[in-house]
Amino acid sequence: GDSVTQMEGPVTLSEEAFLTINCTYTATGYPSLFWYVQYPGEGLQLLLKATKADDKGSNKGFEATYRKETTSFHLEKGSVQVSDSAVYFCALSDPSANAGKSTFGDGTTLTVKP
Amino acid sequence: DAMVIQNPRYQVTQFGKPVTLSCSQTLNHNVMYWYQQKSSQAPKLLFHYYDKDFNNEADTPDNFQSRRPNTSFCFLDIRSPGLGDAAMYLCATSRELAGTQETQYFGPGTRLLVL
């Protein structure tokens, strides 16, 4: 079945540091890939997505590139801010699998210190 | 301009006392989902509705039921909450099923405490 493996956290960085959160996946078909962010006490929000190989999703300074050859969708940001502290979830939707279901990684907690 | 609204944000119930959580959406989406999330773990899908078509996950306990009386509203009923049901419950919507390229839109969640 489909699965998503995320870099284990927690991750603690200083403000303006470079961020990478690794995400790899297994899927039977050609999935769409997503990064969701969850701020403390809130629901998940879409951060960015990519729907086919080599697509780059970007939003709020975050980027991730859909790499089919390495089955990866790593999240990066060049300079993090304290306000980026949150839990980040990598997810996929596979149209050849159970069409009603997304598969989420376990989440990576990011703390950015001033 | 909240698009997916969950009420209440916090719910306290007693062990074994039925509780209902509600979700409404202004997006007119076809699909509504209920997830259970514990301690910043991955959200676990309980069930979803495509319009009026109900789809239960195989490992969702019978204690959890859902109703969708119309497009805008969906309810999660926990018939006899146990201590292990304490969690954040997330409602989400999407225009079409999540197995396509569709983005899911999440509500803020209801945190359930079972005493």
PDB file of C-alpha atoms in Angstrom:
ATOM      1  CA  GLY A   1       0.000   0.000   0.000  1.00  0.00           C
ATOM      2  CA  ASP A   2       0.843   3.663  -0.160  1.00  0.00           C
ATOM      3  CA  SER A   3       3.026   5.202   2.527  1.00  0.00           C
ATOM      4  CA  VAL A   4       4.768   8.443   3.408  1.00  0.00           C
ATOM      5  CA  THR A   5       7.931   8.624   5.481  1.00  0.00           C
ATOM      6  CA  GLN A   6       8.986  11.918   6.989  1.00  0.00           C
ATOM      7  CA  MET A   7      12.164  13.001   8.677  1.00  0.00           C
ATOM      8  CA  GLU A   8      11.796  12.505  12.383  1.00  0.00           C
ATOM      9  CA  GLY A   9      11.606  15.539  14.581  1.00  0.00           C
ATOM     10  CA  PRO A  10      11.583  17.631  16.458  1.00  0.00           C
ATOM     11  CA  VAL A  11      13.680  20.070  14.470  1.00  0.00           C
ATOM     12  CA  THR A  12      14.993  23.163  16.224  1.00  0.00           C
ATOM     13  CA  LEU A  13      16.557  26.002  14.246  1.00  0.00           C
ATOM     14  CA  SER A  14      17.630  29.546  14.822  1.00  0.00           C
ATOM     15  CA  GLU A  15      15.888  32.321  12.957  1.00  0.00           C
ATOM     16  CA  GLU A  16      17.175  32.798   9.388  1.00  0.00           C
ATOM     17  CA  ALA A  17      18.585  29.258   9.232  1.00  0.00           C
ATOM     18  CA  PHE A  18      18.017  26.999   6.220  1.00  0.00           C
ATOM     19  CA  LEU A  19      15.322  24.376   6.581  1.00  0.00           C
ATOM     20  CA  THR A  20      15.006  20.956   4.987  1.00  0.00           C
ATOM     21  CA  ILE A  21      12.380  18.416   5.999  1.00  0.00           C
ATOM     22  CA  ASN A  22      12.746  15.162   4.123  1.00  0.00           C
ATOM     23  CA  CYS A  23       9.787  13.257   2.754  1.00  0.00           C
ATOM     24  CA  THR A  24       9.806  10.054   0.714  1.00  0.00           C
ATOM     25  CA  TYR A  25       6.851   8.059  -0.489  1.00  0.00           C
ATOM     26  CA  THR A  26       5.746   4.765  -1.966  1.00  0.00           C
ATOM     27  CA  ALA A  27       2.712   4.612  -4.204  1.00  0.00           C
ATOM     28  CA  THR A  28       1.236   2.220  -6.719  1.00  0.00           C
ATOM     29  CA  GLY A  29       0.253   4.906  -9.195  1.00  0.00           C
ATOM     30  CA  TYR A  30       1.179   8.492  -9.962  1.00  0.00           C
ATOM     31  CA  PRO A  31       0.268  10.422  -6.862  1.00  0.00           C
ATOM     32  CA  SER A  32      -0.176  14.088  -6.163  1.00  0.00           C
ATOM     33  CA  LEU A  33       2.021  15.278  -3.296  1.00  0.00           C
ATOM     34  CA  PHE A  34       1.228  17.830  -0.632  1.00  0.00           C
ATOM     35  CA  TRP A  35       2.735  19.616   2.329  1.00  0.00           C
ATOM     36  CA  TYR A  36       0.314  20.690   5.033  1.00  0.00           C
ATOM     37  CA  VAL A  37       1.180  22.861   8.039  1.00  0.00           C
ATOM     38  CA  GLN A  38      -0.505  22.782  11.420  1.00  0.00           C
ATOM     39  CA  TYR A  39       0.007  25.692  13.782  1.00  0.00           C
ATOM     40  CA  PRO A  40      -0.542  25.121  17.510  1.00  0.00           C
ATOM     41  CA  GLY A  41      -4.198  24.518  18.334  1.00  0.00           C
ATOM     42  CA  GLU A  42      -5.344  24.726  14.722  1.00  0.00           C
ATOM     43  CA  GLY A  43      -6.307  22.438  11.875  1.00  0.00           C
ATOM     44  CA  LEU A  44      -4.128  21.598   8.878  1.00  0.00           C
ATOM     45  CA  GLN A  45      -3.608  24.114   6.095  1.00  0.00           C
ATOM     46  CA  LEU A  46      -2.298  23.391   2.645  1.00  0.00           C
ATOM     47  CA  LEU A  47       1.201  24.841   2.286  1.00  0.00           C
ATOM     48  CA  LEU A  48       2.005  23.682  -1.243  1.00  0.00           C
ATOM     49  CA  LYS A  49       1.417  20.850  -3.650  1.00  0.00           C
ATOM     50  CA  ALA A  50       2.729  19.256  -6.849  1.00  0.00           C
ATOM     51  CA  THR A  51       0.735  17.029  -9.141  1.00  0.00           C
ATOM     52  CA  LYS A  52       3.320  15.539 -11.495  1.00  0.00           C
ATOM     53  CA  ALA A  53       6.995  14.698 -11.715  1.00  0.00           C
ATOM     54  CA  ASP A  54       9.427  17.656 -11.703  1.00  0.00           C
ATOM     55  CA  ASP A  55       6.713  20.086 -10.625  1.00  0.00           C
ATOM     56  CA  LYS A  56       7.814  22.526  -7.963  1.00  0.00           C
ATOM     57  CA  GLY A  57       5.301  23.714  -5.407  1.00  0.00           C
ATOM     58  CA  SER A  58       6.023  26.961  -3.607  1.00  0.00           C
ATOM     59  CA  ASN A  59       4.334  29.219  -1.081  1.00  0.00           C
ATOM     60  CA  LYS A  60       5.444  31.688   1.619  1.00  0.00           C
ATOM     61  CA  GLY A  61       9.120  31.037   0.830  1.00  0.00           C
ATOM     62  CA  PHE A  62       8.728  27.250   1.113  1.00  0.00           C
ATOM     63  CA  GLU A  63       9.487  25.011  -1.854  1.00  0.00           C
ATOM     64  CA  ALA A  64       9.308  21.322  -2.676  1.00  0.00           C
ATOM     65  CA  THR A  65      10.043  19.507  -5.939  1.00  0.00           C
ATOM     66  CA  TYR A  66       8.325  16.285  -6.968  1.00  0.00           C
ATOM     67  CA  ARG A  67      11.174  13.860  -7.692  1.00  0.00           C
ATOM     68  CA  LYS A  68       9.847  10.663  -9.215  1.00  0.00           C
ATOM     69  CA  GLU A  69      13.286   9.080  -9.604  1.00  0.00           C
ATOM     70  CA  THR A  70      13.973   9.325  -5.874  1.00  0.00           C
ATOM     71  CA  THR A  71      10.292   9.203  -4.798  1.00  0.00           C
ATOM     72  CA  SER A  72      10.848  12.297  -2.711  1.00  0.00           C
ATOM     73  CA  PHE A  73       9.185  15.630  -1.977  1.00  0.00           C
ATOM     74  CA  HIS A  74      11.532  17.406   0.434  1.00  0.00           C
ATOM     75  CA  LEU A  75      10.403  20.706   1.937  1.00  0.00           C
ATOM     76  CA  GLU A  76      12.897  23.598   1.965  1.00  0.00           C
ATOM     77  CA  LYS A  77      13.005  27.196   3.061  1.00  0.00           C
ATOM     78  CA  GLY A  78      16.005  29.446   2.781  1.00  0.00           C
ATOM     79  CA  SER A  79      15.464  31.530   5.905  1.00  0.00           C
ATOM     80  CA  VAL A  80      13.017  30.451   8.589  1.00  0.00           C
ATOM     81  CA  GLN A  81      11.183  32.770  10.950  1.00  0.00           C
ATOM     82  CA  VAL A  82       9.831  32.249  14.443  1.00  0.00           C
ATOM     83  CA  SER A  83       6.342  32.297  12.938  1.00  0.00           C
ATOM     84  CA  ASP A  84       7.187  29.145  10.936  1.00  0.00           C
ATOM     85  CA  SER A  85       7.154  27.095  14.141  1.00  0.00           C
ATOM     86  CA  ALA A  86       4.530  24.421  13.507  1.00  0.00           C
ATOM     87  CA  VAL A  87       4.040  20.768  12.619  1.00  0.00           C
ATOM     88  CA  TYR A  88       4.567  19.932   8.947  1.00  0.00           C
ATOM     89  CA  PHE A  89       2.847  16.963   7.290  1.00  0.00           C
ATOM     90  CA  CYS A  90       3.775  15.440   3.965  1.00  0.00           C
ATOM     91  CA  ALA A  91       0.887  13.693   2.232  1.00  0.00           C
ATOM     92  CA  LEU A  92      -0.019  11.968  -1.009  1.00  0.00           C
ATOM     93  CA  SER A  93      -3.170  11.207  -2.938  1.00  0.00           C
ATOM     94  CA  ASP A  94      -2.982   8.229  -5.259  1.00  0.00           C
ATOM     95  CA  PRO A  95      -5.756   7.933  -7.855  1.00  0.00           C
ATOM     96  CA  SER A  96      -4.957   4.256  -8.439  1.00  0.00           C
ATOM     97  CA  ALA A  97      -5.423   3.420  -4.765  1.00  0.00           C
ATOM     98  CA  ASN A  98      -8.393   4.100  -2.544  1.00  0.00           C
ATOM     99  CA  ALA A  99      -9.695   7.227  -4.206  1.00  0.00           C
ATOM    100  CA  GLY A 100     -11.280   8.572  -1.075  1.00  0.00           C
ATOM    101  CA  LYS A 101      -8.141   8.636   0.972  1.00  0.00           C
ATOM    102  CA  SER A 102      -5.004  10.683   1.443  1.00  0.00           C
ATOM    103  CA  THR A 103      -1.953   9.165   3.106  1.00  0.00           C
ATOM    104  CA  PHE A 104      -0.180  11.364   5.648  1.00  0.00           C
ATOM    105  CA  GLY A 105       3.280  11.159   7.142  1.00  0.00           C
ATOM    106  CA  ASP A 106       3.671  11.300  10.900  1.00  0.00           C
ATOM    107  CA  GLY A 107       4.526  14.997  10.918  1.00  0.00           C
ATOM    108  CA  THR A 108       7.692  16.901  11.768  1.00  0.00           C
ATOM    109  CA  THR A 109       7.641  19.488  14.516  1.00  0.00           C
ATOM    110  CA  LEU A 110       9.670  22.599  13.744  1.00  0.00           C
ATOM    111  CA  THR A 111      10.653  25.090  16.420  1.00  0.00           C
ATOM    112  CA  VAL A 112      12.388  28.281  15.360  1.00  0.00           C
ATOM    113  CA  LYS A 113      14.154  30.244  18.082  1.00  0.00           C
ATOM    114  CA  PRO A 114      14.887  33.973  17.865  1.00  0.00           C
TER     115      PRO A 114
ATOM    116  CA  ASP B   1     -14.165  34.136   6.042  1.00  0.00           C
ATOM    117  CA  ALA B   2     -13.968  30.702   7.637  1.00  0.00           C
ATOM    118  CA  MET B   3     -14.712  28.033   5.051  1.00  0.00           C
ATOM    119  CA  VAL B   4     -14.790  24.936   7.258  1.00  0.00           C
ATOM    120  CA  ILE B   5     -16.238  25.595  10.685  1.00  0.00           C
ATOM    121  CA  GLN B   6     -16.147  23.218  13.609  1.00  0.00           C
ATOM    122  CA  ASN B   7     -18.103  23.578  16.805  1.00  0.00           C
ATOM    123  CA  PRO B   8     -17.316  23.505  19.560  1.00  0.00           C
ATOM    124  CA  ARG B   9     -13.545  24.045  19.565  1.00  0.00           C
ATOM    125  CA  TYR B  10     -13.280  22.241  22.888  1.00  0.00           C
ATOM    126  CA  GLN B  11     -15.643  19.587  24.163  1.00  0.00           C
ATOM    127  CA  VAL B  12     -15.566  17.870  27.526  1.00  0.00           C
ATOM    128  CA  THR B  13     -17.648  14.762  28.028  1.00  0.00           C
ATOM    129  CA  GLN B  14     -17.913  11.995  30.548  1.00  0.00           C
ATOM    130  CA  PHE B  15     -16.881   8.411  30.027  1.00  0.00           C
ATOM    131  CA  GLY B  16     -19.734   6.644  28.230  1.00  0.00           C
ATOM    132  CA  LYS B  17     -21.829   9.776  27.625  1.00  0.00           C
ATOM    133  CA  PRO B  18     -22.746  10.281  23.950  1.00  0.00           C
ATOM    134  CA  VAL B  19     -21.280  13.333  22.300  1.00  0.00           C
ATOM    135  CA  THR B  20     -21.777  14.986  18.903  1.00  0.00           C
ATOM    136  CA  LEU B  21     -19.276  17.155  17.092  1.00  0.00           C
ATOM    137  CA  SER B  22     -20.371  19.340  14.217  1.00  0.00           C
ATOM    138  CA  CYS B  23     -18.813  20.610  11.037  1.00  0.00           C
ATOM    139  CA  SER B  24     -20.139  23.009   8.431  1.00  0.00           C
ATOM    140  CA  GLN B  25     -18.697  24.273   5.175  1.00  0.00           C
ATOM    141  CA  THR B  26     -19.326  27.234   2.906  1.00  0.00           C
ATOM    142  CA  LEU B  27     -17.396  25.790  -0.036  1.00  0.00           C
ATOM    143  CA  ASN B  28     -20.219  23.639  -1.432  1.00  0.00           C
ATOM    144  CA  HIS B  29     -17.777  20.749  -1.696  1.00  0.00           C
ATOM    145  CA  ASN B  30     -18.967  17.253  -2.499  1.00  0.00           C
ATOM    146  CA  VAL B  31     -16.746  15.453  -0.021  1.00  0.00           C
ATOM    147  CA  MET B  32     -16.560  15.790   3.745  1.00  0.00           C
ATOM    148  CA  TYR B  33     -14.107  13.846   5.915  1.00  0.00           C
ATOM    149  CA  TRP B  34     -13.662  13.176   9.610  1.00  0.00           C
ATOM    150  CA  TYR B  35     -10.198  12.538  10.989  1.00  0.00           C
ATOM    151  CA  GLN B  36      -8.964  11.667  14.458  1.00  0.00           C
ATOM    152  CA  GLN B  37      -5.601  13.120  15.455  1.00  0.00           C
ATOM    153  CA  LYS B  38      -3.706  12.282  18.621  1.00  0.00           C
ATOM    154  CA  SER B  39      -0.729  14.235  19.974  1.00  0.00           C
ATOM    155  CA  SER B  40       0.462  15.744  16.674  1.00  0.00           C
ATOM    156  CA  GLN B  41       0.453  12.323  15.015  1.00  0.00           C
ATOM    157  CA  ALA B  42      -0.755  11.891  11.472  1.00  0.00           C
ATOM    158  CA  PRO B  43      -4.484  12.433  11.104  1.00  0.00           C
ATOM    159  CA  LYS B  44      -6.327   9.114  10.923  1.00  0.00           C
ATOM    160  CA  LEU B  45      -9.280   8.994   8.561  1.00  0.00           C
ATOM    161  CA  LEU B  46     -12.441   7.707  10.213  1.00  0.00           C
ATOM    162  CA  PHE B  47     -14.888   8.056   7.300  1.00  0.00           C
ATOM    163  CA  HIS B  48     -15.964  10.323   4.514  1.00  0.00           C
ATOM    164  CA  TYR B  49     -19.083  11.276   2.598  1.00  0.00           C
ATOM    165  CA  TYR B  50     -19.205  11.823  -1.120  1.00  0.00           C
ATOM    166  CA  ASP B  51     -22.463  13.743  -1.315  1.00  0.00           C
ATOM    167  CA  LYS B  52     -24.783  11.370   0.556  1.00  0.00           C
ATOM    168  CA  ASP B  53     -22.659   8.293  -0.054  1.00  0.00           C
ATOM    169  CA  PHE B  54     -21.056   7.213   3.221  1.00  0.00           C
ATOM    170  CA  ASN B  55     -17.671   5.457   3.250  1.00  0.00           C
ATOM    171  CA  ASN B  56     -16.392   3.966   6.480  1.00  0.00           C
ATOM    172  CA  GLU B  57     -12.745   3.039   7.004  1.00  0.00           C
ATOM    173  CA  ALA B  58     -12.336  -0.638   7.838  1.00  0.00           C
ATOM    174  CA  ASP B  59     -10.672   0.025  11.190  1.00  0.00           C
ATOM    175  CA  THR B  60     -13.049   2.726  12.418  1.00  0.00           C
ATOM    176  CA  PRO B  61     -14.701   1.479  15.623  1.00  0.00           C
ATOM    177  CA  ASP B  62     -18.486   1.010  15.626  1.00  0.00           C
ATOM    178  CA  ASN B  63     -18.593   3.562  18.432  1.00  0.00           C
ATOM    179  CA  PHE B  64     -18.103   6.273  15.799  1.00  0.00           C
ATOM    180  CA  GLN B  65     -20.997   7.229  13.555  1.00  0.00           C
ATOM    181  CA  SER B  66     -21.615  10.096  11.179  1.00  0.00           C
ATOM    182  CA  ARG B  67     -24.512  11.970   9.623  1.00  0.00           C
ATOM    183  CA  ARG B  68     -24.658  14.362   6.722  1.00  0.00           C
ATOM    184  CA  PRO B  69     -28.147  15.864   6.532  1.00  0.00           C
ATOM    185  CA  ASN B  70     -27.248  18.246   3.714  1.00  0.00           C
ATOM    186  CA  THR B  71     -24.273  19.459   1.680  1.00  0.00           C
ATOM    187  CA  SER B  72     -23.169  21.978   4.268  1.00  0.00           C
ATOM    188  CA  PHE B  73     -23.269  20.012   7.499  1.00  0.00           C
ATOM    189  CA  CYS B  74     -21.683  16.838   8.783  1.00  0.00           C
ATOM    190  CA  PHE B  75     -21.771  15.407  12.306  1.00  0.00           C
ATOM    191  CA  LEU B  76     -19.572  12.986  14.188  1.00  0.00           C
ATOM    192  CA  ASP B  77     -21.375  10.993  16.867  1.00  0.00           C
ATOM    193  CA  ILE B  78     -19.429   9.083  19.486  1.00  0.00           C
ATOM    194  CA  ARG B  79     -21.930   6.779  21.128  1.00  0.00           C
ATOM    195  CA  SER B  80     -19.979   5.788  24.228  1.00  0.00           C
ATOM    196  CA  PRO B  81     -16.718   7.711  24.518  1.00  0.00           C
ATOM    197  CA  GLY B  82     -13.831   5.982  26.207  1.00  0.00           C
ATOM    198  CA  LEU B  83     -10.673   7.519  27.578  1.00  0.00           C
ATOM    199  CA  GLY B  84      -8.860   6.457  24.426  1.00  0.00           C
ATOM    200  CA  ASP B  85     -11.160   8.602  22.306  1.00  0.00           C
ATOM    201  CA  ALA B  86      -9.714  11.808  23.712  1.00  0.00           C
ATOM    202  CA  ALA B  87      -8.166  13.480  20.689  1.00  0.00           C
ATOM    203  CA  MET B  88      -8.434  16.322  18.210  1.00  0.00           C
ATOM    204  CA  TYR B  89     -11.160  15.661  15.645  1.00  0.00           C
ATOM    205  CA  LEU B  90     -10.624  17.315  12.299  1.00  0.00           C
ATOM    206  CA  CYS B  91     -13.237  17.880   9.649  1.00  0.00           C
ATOM    207  CA  ALA B  92     -12.092  18.430   6.078  1.00  0.00           C
ATOM    208  CA  THR B  93     -13.705  18.979   2.707  1.00  0.00           C
ATOM    209  CA  SER B  94     -12.688  18.648  -0.913  1.00  0.00           C
ATOM    210  CA  ARG B  95     -14.440  19.343  -4.178  1.00  0.00           C
ATOM    211  CA  GLU B  96     -13.834  15.814  -5.407  1.00  0.00           C
ATOM    212  CA  LEU B  97     -12.337  12.735  -3.828  1.00  0.00           C
ATOM    213  CA  ALA B  98      -8.862  13.071  -2.335  1.00  0.00           C
ATOM    214  CA  GLY B  99      -7.465  10.430  -4.650  1.00  0.00           C
ATOM    215  CA  THR B 100      -7.279  13.006  -7.401  1.00  0.00           C
ATOM    216  CA  GLN B 101      -5.336  16.264  -7.309  1.00  0.00           C
ATOM    217  CA  GLU B 102      -7.794  17.791  -4.931  1.00  0.00           C
ATOM    218  CA  THR B 103      -6.698  19.832  -1.951  1.00  0.00           C
ATOM    219  CA  GLN B 104      -8.405  19.133   1.322  1.00  0.00           C
ATOM    220  CA  TYR B 105      -9.589  22.106   3.367  1.00  0.00           C
ATOM    221  CA  PHE B 106      -9.468  21.511   7.086  1.00  0.00           C
ATOM    222  CA  GLY B 107     -11.432  23.046   9.889  1.00  0.00           C
ATOM    223  CA  PRO B 108      -9.718  24.198  13.105  1.00  0.00           C
ATOM    224  CA  GLY B 109     -10.607  20.974  14.884  1.00  0.00           C
ATOM    225  CA  THR B 110     -12.521  20.078  18.028  1.00  0.00           C
ATOM    226  CA  ARG B 111     -10.436  18.913  20.959  1.00  0.00           C
ATOM    227  CA  LEU B 112     -12.345  16.257  22.883  1.00  0.00           C
ATOM    228  CA  LEU B 113     -11.589  15.529  26.511  1.00  0.00           C
ATOM    229  CA  VAL B 114     -13.123  12.470  28.163  1.00  0.00           C
ATOM    230  CA  LEU B 115     -13.326  12.475  31.934  1.00  0.00           C
TER     231      LEU B 115
END
